[in-house]
Short mmCIF file of C-alpha atoms and ligand atoms in Angstrom, two decimals:
data_model
loop_
_atom_site.label_atom_id
_atom_site.label_comp_id
_atom_site.label_asym_id
_atom_site.label_seq_id
_atom_site.Cartn_x
_atom_site.Cartn_y
_atom_site.Cartn_z
CA MET B 414 15.15 -33.57 -26.89
CA ARG B 415 16.02 -30.72 -28.46
CA TYR B 416 13.54 -27.44 -30.56
CA LEU B 417 15.28 -24.54 -33.15
CA THR B 418 12.80 -22.93 -34.09
CA ALA B 419 13.24 -20.85 -37.58
CA GLY B 420 10.71 -17.19 -38.11
CA GLU B 421 10.64 -13.71 -39.12
CA SER B 422 7.57 -11.65 -36.40
CA HIS B 423 5.62 -10.86 -40.55
CA GLY B 424 8.06 -12.87 -42.63
CA PRO B 425 5.58 -16.08 -44.18
CA GLN B 426 5.07 -18.76 -41.30
CA LEU B 427 7.20 -19.20 -37.60
CA THR B 428 8.83 -23.45 -37.84
CA THR B 429 10.14 -25.40 -35.34
CA ILE B 430 11.75 -28.93 -35.81
CA ILE B 431 10.60 -30.89 -32.01
CA GLU B 432 14.03 -33.91 -32.57
CA GLY B 433 13.70 -36.59 -29.70
CA VAL B 434 10.52 -37.13 -28.94
CA PRO B 435 9.81 -40.37 -27.54
CA ALA B 436 6.87 -42.02 -30.07
CA GLY B 437 3.21 -43.65 -28.78
CA LEU B 438 2.69 -40.50 -27.59
CA TYR B 439 -0.81 -38.97 -28.35
CA ILE B 440 -0.98 -35.51 -30.17
CA GLU B 441 -4.08 -33.73 -31.28
CA GLN B 442 -3.45 -30.56 -33.26
CA ASP B 443 -6.08 -29.14 -31.44
CA ASP B 444 -4.04 -29.86 -28.43
CA ILE B 445 -1.53 -26.97 -29.59
CA ASN B 446 -3.64 -24.83 -31.43
CA TYR B 447 -5.14 -24.39 -27.92
CA GLU B 448 -2.05 -23.42 -26.36
CA LEU B 449 -1.57 -21.24 -29.73
CA ALA B 450 -5.26 -19.15 -28.84
CA ARG B 451 -4.20 -18.43 -25.21
CA ARG B 452 -0.80 -17.31 -26.19
CA GLN B 453 -3.20 -14.48 -27.85
CA LYS B 454 -5.58 -13.36 -25.33
CA GLY B 455 -4.96 -11.44 -22.23
CA HIS B 456 -5.38 -7.21 -22.46
CA GLY B 457 -3.05 -4.90 -22.78
CA ARG B 458 -2.11 -6.79 -26.60
CA GLY B 459 -2.30 -4.89 -29.51
CA ARG B 460 -3.77 -4.76 -32.77
CA ARG B 461 -1.34 -7.53 -35.17
CA MET B 462 -3.27 -9.18 -32.09
CA GLN B 463 -6.96 -8.62 -34.72
CA ILE B 464 -4.80 -9.61 -37.67
CA GLU B 465 -3.04 -13.41 -36.38
CA LYS B 466 -5.02 -16.35 -35.26
CA ASP B 467 -2.85 -18.78 -34.59
CA GLN B 468 -2.88 -22.58 -35.76
CA ALA B 469 -0.56 -24.81 -35.65
CA LYS B 470 0.10 -27.63 -39.26
CA VAL B 471 1.43 -30.34 -38.17
CA LEU B 472 4.29 -31.99 -41.22
CA SER B 473 5.76 -34.66 -39.84
CA GLY B 474 6.32 -37.14 -37.32
CA VAL B 475 3.06 -38.14 -36.26
CA ARG B 476 0.82 -41.02 -37.75
CA HIS B 477 -2.63 -41.59 -37.31
CA GLY B 478 -2.41 -38.78 -34.80
CA LYS B 479 0.28 -41.16 -32.60
CA THR B 480 3.99 -39.62 -32.52
CA LEU B 481 6.80 -42.17 -34.10
CA GLY B 482 9.95 -40.85 -32.80
CA SER B 483 10.93 -38.78 -36.01
CA PRO B 484 10.95 -34.81 -36.00
CA ILE B 485 7.83 -33.18 -35.65
CA THR B 486 7.68 -30.30 -37.48
CA LEU B 487 5.48 -27.76 -36.63
CA VAL B 488 4.26 -24.28 -38.51
CA VAL B 489 2.77 -21.10 -37.52
CA GLU B 490 1.83 -18.64 -41.07
CA ASN B 491 1.38 -15.42 -39.92
CA ASN B 492 -1.78 -13.93 -41.47
CA ASP B 493 -0.02 -10.09 -41.75
CA TRP B 494 2.47 -11.93 -43.58
CA LYS B 495 0.00 -10.69 -46.89
CA HIS B 496 0.47 -7.10 -45.39
CA TRP B 497 4.12 -7.25 -46.12
CA THR B 498 5.50 -9.71 -49.58
CA LYS B 499 7.64 -7.28 -50.65
CA VAL B 500 9.75 -6.00 -47.69
CA MET B 501 10.09 -9.24 -45.91
CA GLY B 502 10.34 -10.75 -49.28
CA ALA B 503 13.48 -13.75 -49.52
CA GLU B 504 14.21 -12.22 -53.41
CA PRO B 505 16.37 -10.38 -53.82
CA ILE B 506 15.32 -6.93 -54.67
CA THR B 507 16.89 -3.14 -55.78
CA GLU B 508 17.91 -0.39 -53.68
CA GLU B 509 16.00 2.50 -55.25
CA GLU B 510 12.97 -0.75 -55.01
CA GLU B 511 13.86 -0.98 -51.53
CA SER B 512 14.20 3.29 -50.48
CA GLU B 513 11.34 3.29 -52.65
CA MET B 514 9.13 1.68 -49.41
CA LYS B 515 10.51 4.03 -46.65
CA ARG B 516 10.04 1.17 -45.20
CA GLN B 517 14.74 0.35 -43.43
CA ILE B 518 14.02 1.58 -39.71
CA SER B 519 17.91 3.41 -38.50
CA ARG B 520 16.49 4.84 -36.10
CA PRO B 521 17.18 1.98 -32.52
CA ARG B 522 14.64 1.74 -29.67
CA PRO B 523 15.56 1.71 -26.78
CA GLY B 524 15.12 -1.67 -24.64
CA HIS B 525 15.18 -3.48 -27.42
CA ALA B 526 17.95 -5.95 -30.12
CA ASP B 527 17.81 -3.43 -32.42
CA LEU B 528 21.04 -1.11 -31.67
CA ASN B 529 23.35 -4.26 -30.09
CA GLY B 530 22.52 -6.62 -32.84
CA ALA B 531 23.29 -3.91 -35.79
CA ILE B 532 25.99 -3.60 -34.78
CA LYS B 533 26.80 -7.17 -34.78
CA TYR B 534 25.45 -8.32 -37.58
CA GLY B 535 26.42 -4.91 -39.17
CA HIS B 536 22.71 -4.25 -40.37
CA ARG B 537 22.46 -0.92 -41.95
CA ASP B 538 18.52 -1.88 -41.69
CA MET B 539 17.24 -2.38 -37.66
CA ARG B 540 14.49 -4.58 -39.90
CA ASN B 541 16.82 -7.72 -39.96
CA VAL B 542 17.51 -7.36 -36.08
CA LEU B 543 13.86 -6.89 -35.24
CA GLU B 544 12.49 -9.18 -36.80
CA ARG B 545 13.45 -11.35 -35.45
CA SER B 546 13.67 -10.34 -32.29
CA SER B 547 10.44 -9.28 -32.38
CA ALA B 548 8.32 -12.01 -29.39
CA ARG B 549 5.90 -13.00 -31.95
CA GLU B 550 9.44 -16.06 -31.54
CA THR B 551 6.96 -17.23 -29.41
CA THR B 552 4.58 -18.79 -31.02
CA VAL B 553 6.26 -22.04 -32.01
CA ARG B 554 8.15 -22.17 -28.71
CA VAL B 555 4.19 -22.42 -27.34
CA ALA B 556 3.27 -25.20 -29.26
CA ALA B 557 6.86 -27.39 -28.20
CA GLY B 558 5.93 -26.49 -25.20
CA ALA B 559 2.59 -28.14 -26.24
CA VAL B 560 3.85 -31.57 -26.83
CA ALA B 561 5.87 -31.21 -24.48
CA LYS B 562 2.70 -30.81 -21.19
CA GLN B 563 1.87 -33.79 -24.07
CA ILE B 564 4.12 -35.41 -22.74
CA LEU B 565 3.91 -34.49 -19.20
CA ALA B 566 0.54 -35.29 -18.56
CA HIS B 567 1.32 -39.04 -19.40
CA LEU B 568 3.22 -39.15 -16.96
CA GLY B 569 0.93 -37.07 -13.96
CA ILE B 570 2.67 -34.08 -14.13
CA LYS B 571 0.69 -31.44 -13.78
CA VAL B 572 1.81 -27.05 -14.65
CA ALA B 573 -0.24 -24.64 -14.90
CA GLY B 574 1.39 -20.66 -15.24
CA HIS B 575 -0.30 -17.79 -13.74
CA VAL B 576 0.55 -13.67 -13.53
CA LEU B 577 0.59 -12.67 -10.06
CA GLU B 578 1.93 -8.81 -10.29
CA ILE B 579 1.48 -5.86 -13.77
CA GLY B 580 2.00 -2.96 -13.04
CA GLY B 581 3.28 -2.87 -9.23
CA VAL B 582 -0.54 -4.01 -8.45
CA LYS B 583 -0.18 -7.46 -6.31
CA ALA B 584 -1.97 -10.55 -6.56
CA ALA B 585 -2.75 -10.06 -2.41
CA ASP B 586 -4.96 -14.57 -2.70
CA THR B 587 -2.77 -16.46 -4.13
CA ALA B 588 -4.30 -19.41 -1.61
CA TYR B 589 -6.10 -21.75 -4.39
CA GLU B 590 -7.43 -25.58 -4.02
CA SER B 591 -5.84 -26.95 -6.73
CA ILE B 592 -3.31 -26.64 -9.53
CA GLU B 593 -7.23 -27.50 -11.80
CA ASP B 594 -8.28 -25.07 -9.55
CA LEU B 595 -5.99 -22.12 -9.67
CA GLN B 596 -5.99 -22.94 -14.07
CA LYS B 597 -10.23 -22.87 -14.36
CA VAL B 598 -9.44 -19.51 -12.39
CA THR B 599 -6.55 -17.37 -14.30
CA GLU B 600 -8.07 -18.95 -17.59
CA GLN B 601 -11.50 -17.35 -17.07
CA SER B 602 -9.13 -13.44 -15.79
CA PRO B 603 -8.43 -11.13 -18.60
CA VAL B 604 -5.07 -10.64 -17.06
CA ARG B 605 -4.57 -14.95 -16.28
CA CYS B 606 -5.40 -13.66 -11.97
CA TYR B 607 -6.48 -15.72 -9.53
CA ASP B 608 -7.17 -12.32 -7.68
CA SER B 609 -9.93 -11.18 -8.91
CA GLU B 610 -9.78 -8.19 -7.55
CA ALA B 611 -6.72 -7.78 -8.35
CA GLY B 612 -6.88 -8.43 -11.09
CA GLN B 613 -9.59 -5.89 -12.56
CA LYS B 614 -6.57 -2.80 -10.60
CA MET B 615 -4.13 -4.68 -12.93
CA MET B 616 -6.76 -3.81 -16.24
CA ASP B 617 -6.63 -0.09 -15.19
CA ALA B 618 -3.58 0.03 -14.93
CA ILE B 619 -3.06 -1.43 -18.12
CA ASP B 620 -5.86 0.43 -19.53
CA GLU B 621 -3.34 3.69 -17.44
CA ALA B 622 -0.85 2.72 -19.12
CA LYS B 623 -1.99 2.84 -22.54
CA LYS B 624 -3.79 5.88 -22.29
CA ASN B 625 0.05 7.73 -21.73
CA GLY B 626 1.67 5.88 -24.56
CA ASP B 627 3.27 3.86 -21.61
CA SER B 628 3.99 0.20 -20.68
CA ILE B 629 4.78 -1.98 -18.20
CA GLY B 630 5.52 -4.88 -16.83
CA GLY B 631 5.02 -7.65 -14.40
CA ILE B 632 5.69 -10.81 -12.92
CA VAL B 633 3.99 -14.13 -13.64
CA GLU B 634 4.33 -17.14 -11.29
CA VAL B 635 4.74 -21.68 -12.54
CA ILE B 636 3.88 -24.06 -10.61
CA VAL B 637 4.64 -27.66 -12.36
CA GLU B 638 2.73 -30.27 -9.93
CA GLY B 639 3.91 -34.87 -9.62
CA MET B 640 7.87 -34.46 -10.09
CA PRO B 641 9.50 -37.26 -9.41
CA VAL B 642 12.11 -37.41 -6.94
CA GLY B 643 15.79 -36.82 -8.04
CA VAL B 644 14.55 -34.43 -11.44
CA GLY B 645 18.47 -33.05 -12.61
CA SER B 646 21.71 -33.68 -10.99
CA TYR B 647 23.84 -32.44 -8.11
CA VAL B 648 26.59 -33.95 -10.08
CA HIS B 649 27.62 -31.94 -12.34
CA TYR B 650 26.32 -27.39 -13.59
CA ASP B 651 25.03 -28.10 -16.55
CA ARG B 652 22.87 -31.59 -14.80
CA LYS B 653 21.05 -28.85 -12.36
CA LEU B 654 17.33 -28.49 -12.99
CA ASP B 655 17.39 -25.08 -11.73
CA SER B 656 19.69 -23.79 -13.75
CA LYS B 657 17.56 -25.39 -17.53
CA LEU B 658 14.86 -23.75 -15.62
CA ALA B 659 16.09 -20.02 -14.89
CA GLY B 660 17.47 -20.17 -18.18
CA ALA B 661 14.59 -20.62 -19.75
CA VAL B 662 12.93 -18.27 -18.19
CA LEU B 663 15.59 -16.20 -19.12
CA SER B 664 15.72 -16.64 -22.34
CA ILE B 665 11.64 -15.29 -22.88
CA ASN B 666 11.10 -12.19 -24.70
CA ALA B 667 11.70 -9.34 -21.71
CA PHE B 668 12.42 -11.73 -19.40
CA LYS B 669 15.33 -10.27 -16.53
CA GLY B 670 15.33 -12.11 -13.60
CA VAL B 671 14.09 -15.66 -12.00
CA GLU B 672 13.63 -17.34 -8.95
CA PHE B 673 12.83 -20.27 -7.64
CA GLY B 674 10.42 -20.61 -4.03
CA ILE B 675 10.52 -17.02 -2.25
CA GLY B 676 13.33 -16.38 -3.75
CA PHE B 677 15.00 -13.45 -3.49
CA GLU B 678 13.98 -13.70 0.39
CA ALA B 679 16.01 -16.24 0.85
CA ALA B 680 18.99 -14.09 1.61
CA SER B 681 16.43 -11.43 5.19
CA LYS B 682 16.88 -14.82 6.21
CA ASN B 683 17.81 -17.15 8.44
CA GLY B 684 18.75 -21.19 7.14
CA SER B 685 15.87 -21.66 10.12
CA GLU B 686 13.29 -19.10 8.20
CA VAL B 687 14.38 -21.11 4.87
CA HIS B 688 15.23 -24.28 5.07
CA ASP B 689 11.89 -27.40 4.26
CA GLU B 690 11.70 -29.02 7.27
CA ILE B 691 12.35 -33.59 5.54
CA ILE B 692 8.55 -35.86 7.06
CA TRP B 693 7.56 -38.98 5.55
CA ASP B 694 4.17 -41.31 5.90
CA GLU B 695 3.15 -44.40 4.25
CA GLU B 696 1.24 -42.88 1.49
CA LYS B 697 2.74 -39.75 -0.14
CA GLY B 698 6.31 -40.88 1.23
CA TYR B 699 9.18 -38.72 1.75
CA THR B 700 7.78 -34.42 2.06
CA ARG B 701 8.46 -31.32 3.07
CA LYS B 702 6.60 -29.48 6.00
CA THR B 703 6.93 -26.48 3.10
CA ASN B 704 8.50 -25.70 0.12
CA ARG B 705 9.61 -22.10 0.51
CA LEU B 706 12.77 -23.73 -1.87
CA GLY B 707 9.32 -23.96 -4.69
CA GLY B 708 10.25 -27.79 -5.28
CA LEU B 709 14.17 -28.13 -5.92
CA GLU B 710 17.38 -28.69 -3.63
CA GLY B 711 20.35 -29.27 -4.63
CA GLY B 712 19.79 -29.22 -8.47
CA MET B 713 17.00 -31.93 -8.28
CA SER B 714 13.18 -32.25 -8.10
CA THR B 715 12.06 -32.49 -4.00
CA GLY B 716 8.64 -34.34 -5.19
CA MET B 717 7.11 -30.87 -4.08
CA PRO B 718 5.21 -29.00 -6.30
CA ILE B 719 8.55 -26.63 -8.94
CA VAL B 720 7.38 -22.91 -8.24
CA VAL B 721 8.98 -20.55 -10.39
CA ARG B 722 8.63 -17.64 -10.97
CA GLY B 723 9.98 -14.83 -14.01
CA VAL B 724 9.88 -10.52 -13.70
CA MET B 725 9.43 -9.19 -17.50
CA LYS B 726 9.95 -6.23 -18.00
CA PRO B 727 7.57 -2.94 -20.50
CA ILE B 728 7.92 -3.68 -23.70
CA PRO B 729 10.90 -1.27 -25.11
CA THR B 730 8.23 0.00 -28.01
CA LEU B 731 6.37 2.58 -26.79
CA TYR B 732 3.91 5.09 -28.03
CA LYS B 733 5.63 8.00 -26.14
CA PRO B 734 8.78 8.13 -27.08
CA LEU B 735 12.38 8.07 -26.12
CA GLN B 736 15.60 9.59 -26.63
CA SER B 737 18.10 7.60 -29.08
CA VAL B 738 20.09 8.36 -31.67
CA ASP B 739 19.49 8.52 -35.87
CA ILE B 740 22.28 5.73 -37.15
CA GLU B 741 22.27 8.01 -39.97
CA THR B 742 22.70 11.17 -39.68
CA LYS B 743 24.34 11.12 -35.42
CA GLU B 744 21.05 13.19 -34.89
CA PRO B 745 19.22 12.80 -31.21
CA PHE B 746 15.04 11.53 -32.46
CA SER B 747 12.55 11.09 -30.28
CA ALA B 748 10.01 9.84 -32.46
CA SER B 749 7.29 7.44 -31.48
CA ILE B 750 5.74 4.04 -32.81
CA GLU B 751 3.45 3.60 -33.58
CA ARG B 752 1.88 0.06 -32.77
CA SER B 753 2.47 -2.72 -29.82
CA ASP B 754 1.43 -4.12 -27.18
CA SER B 755 1.39 -1.27 -24.11
CA CYS B 756 1.11 -4.67 -21.65
CA ALA B 757 2.27 -8.37 -22.83
CA VAL B 758 2.27 -10.09 -19.39
CA PRO B 759 -0.94 -11.95 -19.31
CA ALA B 760 0.91 -14.12 -22.60
CA ALA B 761 3.88 -14.06 -20.71
CA SER B 762 2.78 -16.51 -18.50
CA VAL B 763 1.29 -19.07 -21.30
CA VAL B 764 4.97 -18.74 -22.47
CA ALA B 765 6.07 -18.80 -19.52
CA GLU B 766 4.10 -22.22 -18.89
CA ALA B 767 5.49 -23.52 -22.10
CA VAL B 768 9.52 -23.22 -21.37
CA VAL B 769 8.62 -25.02 -18.87
CA ALA B 770 6.59 -27.40 -19.56
CA TRP B 771 9.20 -27.65 -21.98
CA GLU B 772 12.96 -28.34 -19.62
CA ILE B 773 11.24 -30.17 -17.94
CA ALA B 774 9.70 -32.29 -20.00
CA ASN B 775 12.75 -32.98 -21.50
CA ALA B 776 14.68 -33.45 -18.36
CA VAL B 777 11.62 -36.14 -17.36
CA VAL B 778 12.75 -37.65 -20.79
CA GLU B 779 17.12 -37.92 -20.87
CA GLN B 780 16.48 -39.51 -16.82
CA PHE B 781 13.21 -41.77 -17.60
CA GLY B 782 13.86 -42.39 -21.27
CA LEU B 783 14.03 -45.35 -23.15
CA ASP B 784 12.18 -44.57 -27.69
CA GLN B 785 8.31 -45.38 -26.13
CA ILE B 786 6.94 -43.17 -23.83
CA ASP B 787 4.53 -46.49 -22.15
CA ARG B 788 8.33 -47.45 -21.18
CA ILE B 789 9.49 -43.60 -19.80
CA LYS B 790 5.51 -44.11 -18.02
CA GLU B 791 6.54 -46.99 -16.48
CA ASN B 792 10.68 -45.55 -14.75
CA VAL B 793 8.57 -43.06 -12.87
CA GLU B 794 6.14 -45.20 -12.03
CA LYS B 795 8.60 -47.18 -10.10
CA MET B 796 10.63 -44.08 -8.90
CA HIS B 797 7.92 -42.56 -7.18
CA GLN B 798 7.80 -46.20 -6.09
CA LEU B 799 10.65 -45.55 -4.69
CA GLN B 800 10.76 -42.25 -3.01
CA ARG B 801 8.17 -43.74 -0.39
CA GLU B 802 9.80 -47.40 0.21
CA PHE B 803 13.31 -45.76 0.57
C1 EPS C 2379 6.75 -6.43 -31.50
C2 EPS C 2379 5.59 -6.85 -32.07
C3 EPS C 2379 4.37 -6.43 -31.90
C4 EPS C 2379 3.67 -8.07 -31.17
C5 EPS C 2379 4.87 -8.91 -31.05
C6 EPS C 2379 6.12 -8.77 -30.19
O1 EPS C 2379 4.50 -6.68 -33.36
P1 EPS C 2379 4.37 -5.83 -34.69
O2 EPS C 2379 5.36 -5.33 -34.45
O3 EPS C 2379 3.19 -6.83 -35.71
O4 EPS C 2379 2.94 -5.33 -34.17
O5 EPS C 2379 2.22 -7.82 -32.39
O6 EPS C 2379 3.44 -9.97 -30.80
C7 EPS C 2379 3.78 -10.40 -31.31
C8 EPS C 2379 3.19 -10.41 -32.84
C9 EPS C 2379 3.36 -11.73 -30.65
O7 EPS C 2379 2.23 -12.68 -31.25
O8 EPS C 2379 2.65 -12.36 -29.97
C10 EPS C 2379 8.12 -7.28 -31.37
O9 EPS C 2379 8.64 -6.18 -31.68
O10 EPS C 2379 8.02 -8.80 -29.25
#
């Protein structure tokens, strides 16, 4: 499967075309809209989220609620577009009209794509960069992820994202009973955190950052349960499931690092404290006593839950000024920015869930794929059986 996204943050709409989704999969617009609404929530979001009410329109590839196997087109309209029709319109305008609007951006924000993107593409108006580099694009990645989640749900694979840390406040209690328990509790939390005490402290930290005109980042985690063994491969670098997942997580705006299981902690431990001992019983087949490697060995799923974490830096659009250089005058300046989120980590946990779901669904469809969802399901079930009987 593959998908492309298109659309600018303040343009008319965001679009994704998803190709390769197996036929016969039940998809409801409401399921996609549920995921879009989850992404819009979260303590620390700015005023833009009050303007938008993201809804996906399904424009192709689905008939009478079921996928046809043909490309699926999903569109999410930007409500804010009505304020930007002149600034963001596709039709040509004169230089006078452009300078009258006074919307050109010549002052790059440190930490954003503005300056490098402007130099690379030759844009003197950096709006041409920021409109596409904006995290608004993650809307349709979540829509594509919602389709992937439907595939996985059909195959008995569950995916849940949550927040582990914001602005240095760490969740202490992460001992959830089941993935459903994790989902239920985090869905009620304004910061999508299982530990409600830490969640309150995270909100306080967000409020404090906002008051100071600053922003804060954090760590999100995604868990995948119900994986068949051997998804991905050790035989070639570009077939390794962990490398695909790492790339997907790092492709989320503002993400700077990724780890699996105990992750970077492995550097200070002995091998005997890192590797998971193998056990077998009739009911579950081969499992591991622990899951320090986060469900992945040799670039393949082990059948244990996949545990992947990503770190998001604080959003670089700040009310608090940082020094930069005006590209027209080359003069230094320190200007404040009008509108931004002070923390988007809770929303990013929904995006992380979506991109992880996409990579897993893609790998599963590639490995067990026969163009029809029910035939894929049969093959996945055979693999579960094999891992018990092997
Ligand atoms: C973003 C800047 C803000 C955020 C936006 C991401 O938008 P605006 O420039 O319109 O105030 O609200 O996030 C979204 C619009 C969204 O849907 O998540 C940025 O520069 O990345």
